[in-house]
Amino acid sequence: MSAPNKSYDPVEVEALKPEVVEQARDEAIAAFAAAGTLDELKQAKVAHTGDRSPLSLANREIGALPPHAKAAAGKLIGQARGAVNQALAKRQAELEAERDARVLVEEAVDVTLPFDRAPRGARHPLTTMAERIEDTFVAMGYQVAEGPEVEAEWLNFDALNLGPDHPARSMQDTFFVQAPDGSADSGVVLRTQTSPVQARTMLDREPPIYVICPGRVYRTDELDATHTPVFRQVEGLAVDEGITFADLKGTIEVLVEKLIGDHLELRWRPSYFPFTEPSAEVDLQCFVCLGASVGNPDRPCRTCSSEGWIELGGCGVVNPRVLVACGVDPNRYSGFAFGLGLERILMNRHNVADMRDMVEGDVRFTLPFGMEI
Amino acid sequence: MRVPLSWLREYVDLPAGATGRDVAERLVRAGLEVETVEQIGADLKGPLVVGEVLSIEELTGFKKPIRHCFVNVGAANGTGEPQEIVCGATNFAVGDKVVVVLPGAVLPGPFPIAARQTYGHTSAGMICSARELGMGDEHNGIIVLPPEYEPGTDAVELLQLVDEVLDIAVTPDRGYCLSMRGVAREAAAAYGLPLADPALLDVPPANSFGYLVKVNDPAGCDRFVARTVVGVDPNAKSPLWLQRRLQKSGIRPISLTVDITNYVMLEVGQPLHAYDKQRVNGPITVRRAEQGETLTTLDGVERKLAAEDLLICDNSGPIGLAGVMGGASTEILDPAAGPGTTEVIIEAAHFDPVAIARTAKRHKLPSEASKRFERGVDPEAARAAAQRAVDLLVLIAGGTDEAGVTDIAAPHPVRTITIAADLPDRVAGTAYGRETVTRRLQEVGCSVAGADVLEVTPPTWRPDLTDPYDLAEEVIRLEGYDNVPARMPNVPPGKGLTEGQRINRRIGVALAAAGYVEVNNYPFLGETAWDALGLEADDRRRRTVKLVNPLNDEEPALRTTLLPGLLGALRRNIGRGNTDLAIYETGTVFLPKDELSVAPRPAVDHRPSAEELAELDAALPDQPRRIAVALAGERLPSGWWGKGSEASWADAVEAARTVARAAGVELTVRQGQLAPWHPGRCAELVVAGTDRVVGHAGELHPRVVKALGLPARSAAMEIDVDLLTADGAERVSGPTVSGFPVATQDVALIVDTAVPAADVEAALRAGAGELLEALRLFDVFTGEQVGEGKKSLAYALRFRAVDRTLTADEATAAREAAVAEAVARTGAVLRGA
Ligand SMILES: [Zn+2]
């Protein structure tokens, strides 16, 4: 760097001549425009804006000018450098955009690759079906009650108006538990229904009672496509003042609507259960043939055996004798009860053809049902 | 109960166009469970006619006997000439009347008939067997008709080959519907038509010269009617119509006398028994059996009688199990095997339903008779039923009814039920009105008196009607359930699910979200399951609840652990090619109490006492809820992203932590030892802060894996949910989240291999104090550098204060305190120190 020279006339400084400054500016702008890559641009940047670039060198000469010349020279150089920097930034942005576009293309992957690294699980559809029914009733104000699967005969039968010699006892093929002496007289069975939970509930609390009782029950049926010795029921019980058969009908209709929809007809037919009177069986119109298979051998329906109806469950007005055995005053309270077989509902709601699939625990059966049903 | 529609029409004038299905639908809505409507002969097409065998030529030289016949079929073949037919049956002779199907006809199958060449002759039709006509499959030979029918007569009509049969599953309260009379009554009510009651017969009054009968047990037998018929032609056959009705009802024709008793039972519902009068020795006595007595029943089985069995006896001893099955010694004799029976005693009695039920059950003899007595037979139908049988024996068998009529009847109090006229309204929730109630009760057969309060006398055939609610039910069902309105009860606000129920759901969701699939297994198992699990002989889990009547004798016990069923499901899945498995099951196990007892049977006419209820529960096993998982194959699959990982003991332990987290319980894991787990890879699961062991997890013992045919290194976990959640979940207190910077410090500690990592971690946490925000074990290392019998555990410690930025000195001091505690508690040495 030269020392300030106060005698210098600015015109005499070659580097600060306007035409020289303009030329340096134009050369810089042209060099940037010519740079095809960011690297070339970097080189051009060093050449035209670096310490040893013509404009930087010219700028240094300003300090040696007499004060009256400094302003004009400064302005001249400043404008030139501004234009150069602007051109540089513009080109830099252009080249970066080009590079980014190229790199992102290069980084593209096959997004259709499977990434099933986390194992999938599922809950059994009978579990989630029970929960769905529970939730429907809990929303109405019911509570969920549970009880033991190995149950006292008294609670499974006697309290439900099924005395020791009642013919209906032979309707239910019961597993009997061995007594301590090895005999059958233990007074204990595998519950054949979840009704003992209803009895327990009535023995436990005062009306009004609105409970739903899901659970496993047992009957001595061999496993086949439509039977299993261990199956699931959901029973409901309402005991309150003024409960009638009409309340039962309304409740079942709401359940069916929530569970299956309101597009299928229901059929109510009288039946017999010792613990209810009157008793009814509720049939649902066959969702497959809608009844068109009845008496029509050309259109047989496997789902309903061409009957047109599918049995949904049994129900009725609680027999006052059951209320008495469970300590409820039948003159003040009445009740209704219903029981549904979950396997059958699952078969019908989800087109499950063979009940064995529900009990064998094959993960391929359960997986599609996911976490809720 | 099988009900031929043609027979039903005899008692109710059903609309001519009503099909079996129509009638079934009406009966179903009235409460009869019509299971099927069978179309008999639906695909049958004539000509099917009576033929007379004119000639038989036995053809020889074939593998089986073949007959070349000419049969007179009258004008049915259009020519009147004898019909040439080749036949393979031999149970007919020249002159016999047979059933001939002519070309152009279709037999059930469908099986079209055409003339054809066979065995060197033309066969223009067939001589038919009962089976070919769909009449039943008991006869292989062809049907030989009684001689009175003219050749050419239409046999479709004659043999009533076209009909509809309603098969009704009769519920226990409807014993009366085990008869045409009862079903006809329901059909009449359903159609609003009058009933022609087959039990309305003229019966001569009882007199003193009937067959001598003594009833020593009037409680067991409150009615005994006996009639005698003599001069019965032992060779008389049941007429076709009678045979056909029995066949359609599912009862095989046997002999005329037996067929008649069966027919009357089907018609009126009263089981009858016929004795060969000449084989009965002296008066008939009804009494209970004495210890040691025996009786050979009709089926040839000698039965040891129990003191409770109700018997029919003569001077020789027992001759019948009352209401269940007759004895062989007085059986009606078959004329084919010697002189047939010519004198008959008809018994029409009424027995105690409970006595009959117990005897039938005790001797495993559910008969048509016992089925009816158990459900209740109309005691007033006995006389009419006996009369009907006598009439048929006289009419068909040419017998003479003797004048003596025995009728012993214990006095029956008239049962009257008082019912408020609006009770049906209150039960149904609708308004029927008194008139409707009265009319419906009368249709059922009740006599009704009174106004607001009705005095109702049920009919004798409805022993099930005993209280006002029984009557209300009759009204409501006959009025139709469809006509009851639907309404919702006013349910008071509920409390939702209990905490325990929510936890059970959360656990399932957590495991499923962690990749486990739920399975449900039967709880039945046998000793071999315990042997496979390698349980010691005195292992408490071998103490099981046992069933009297298991489905499979090899599996008489109930599970005390979920593992046998779950591991079975694991193997089943592997066998089906599902190799990478993580499954879970939740359910109860059954643990016998220390003190075994028998459950009482309190009375049902009031609430049991608190003591009785406690005794009921004391007799039941403990039934805690468990959850278990089983794993095999890859837990995390390998793939294009890299290597996965095999399921291991660690996954099983983590499953336990998953369950505990879902339950809101903190779990401490410590080294354990329990079959069926690998002794060095078994974790004991303990509720933190307690000594309560709630389960185990780890790798299965190699011997167990081998015994069960599972892949090596299969793992399992089982935890008792009730024990786990016994203290309830603690309510989470919201943490203070500090915004100050974190200070991270790593430490590596060398400890003896036997020192559990859990102990080291606990010591570090205790020593680090409040500034420790998180701690994570990031490496476990063994090898020469750390020395024999040692392992290096590397931890990352994150320190942070809630109120300030920690200085490096503070963080270091906390780390040193943590290390010091680990050194003190576990003998750890700081690595690199
Ligand atoms: Zn269908």
mmCIF file of N, CA and C and ligand atoms in Angstrom, chain A residues 286 288-289 293 301 304, ligand 1:
data_model
loop_
_atom_site.group_PDB
_atom_site.id
_atom_site.type_symbol
_atom_site.label_atom_id
_atom_site.label_comp_id
_atom_site.label_asym_id
_atom_site.label_seq_id
_atom_site.Cartn_x
_atom_site.Cartn_y
_atom_site.Cartn_z
ATOM 1 N N CYS A 286 -82.402 -62.223 8.066
ATOM 2 C CA CYS A 286 -81.122 -62.665 7.514
ATOM 3 C C CYS A 286 -80.540 -61.553 6.647
ATOM 4 N N VAL A 288 -78.131 -61.710 4.655
ATOM 5 C CA VAL A 288 -77.637 -62.165 3.354
ATOM 6 C C VAL A 288 -78.779 -62.236 2.337
ATOM 7 N N CYS A 289 -79.840 -62.980 2.694
ATOM 8 C CA CYS A 289 -80.899 -63.214 1.702
ATOM 9 C C CYS A 289 -82.112 -62.343 1.969
ATOM 10 N N SER A 293 -84.729 -66.542 0.635
ATOM 11 C CA SER A 293 -84.452 -67.969 0.450
ATOM 12 C C SER A 293 -85.570 -68.852 0.995
ATOM 13 N N CYS A 301 -79.948 -70.369 1.236
ATOM 14 C CA CYS A 301 -79.071 -69.449 1.977
ATOM 15 C C CYS A 301 -78.397 -70.221 3.098
ATOM 16 N N CYS A 304 -78.700 -68.485 6.939
ATOM 17 C CA CYS A 304 -79.879 -68.664 7.783
ATOM 18 C C CYS A 304 -80.509 -70.026 7.566
HETATM 19 ZN ZN ZN C 1 -80.515 -66.067 4.594
#
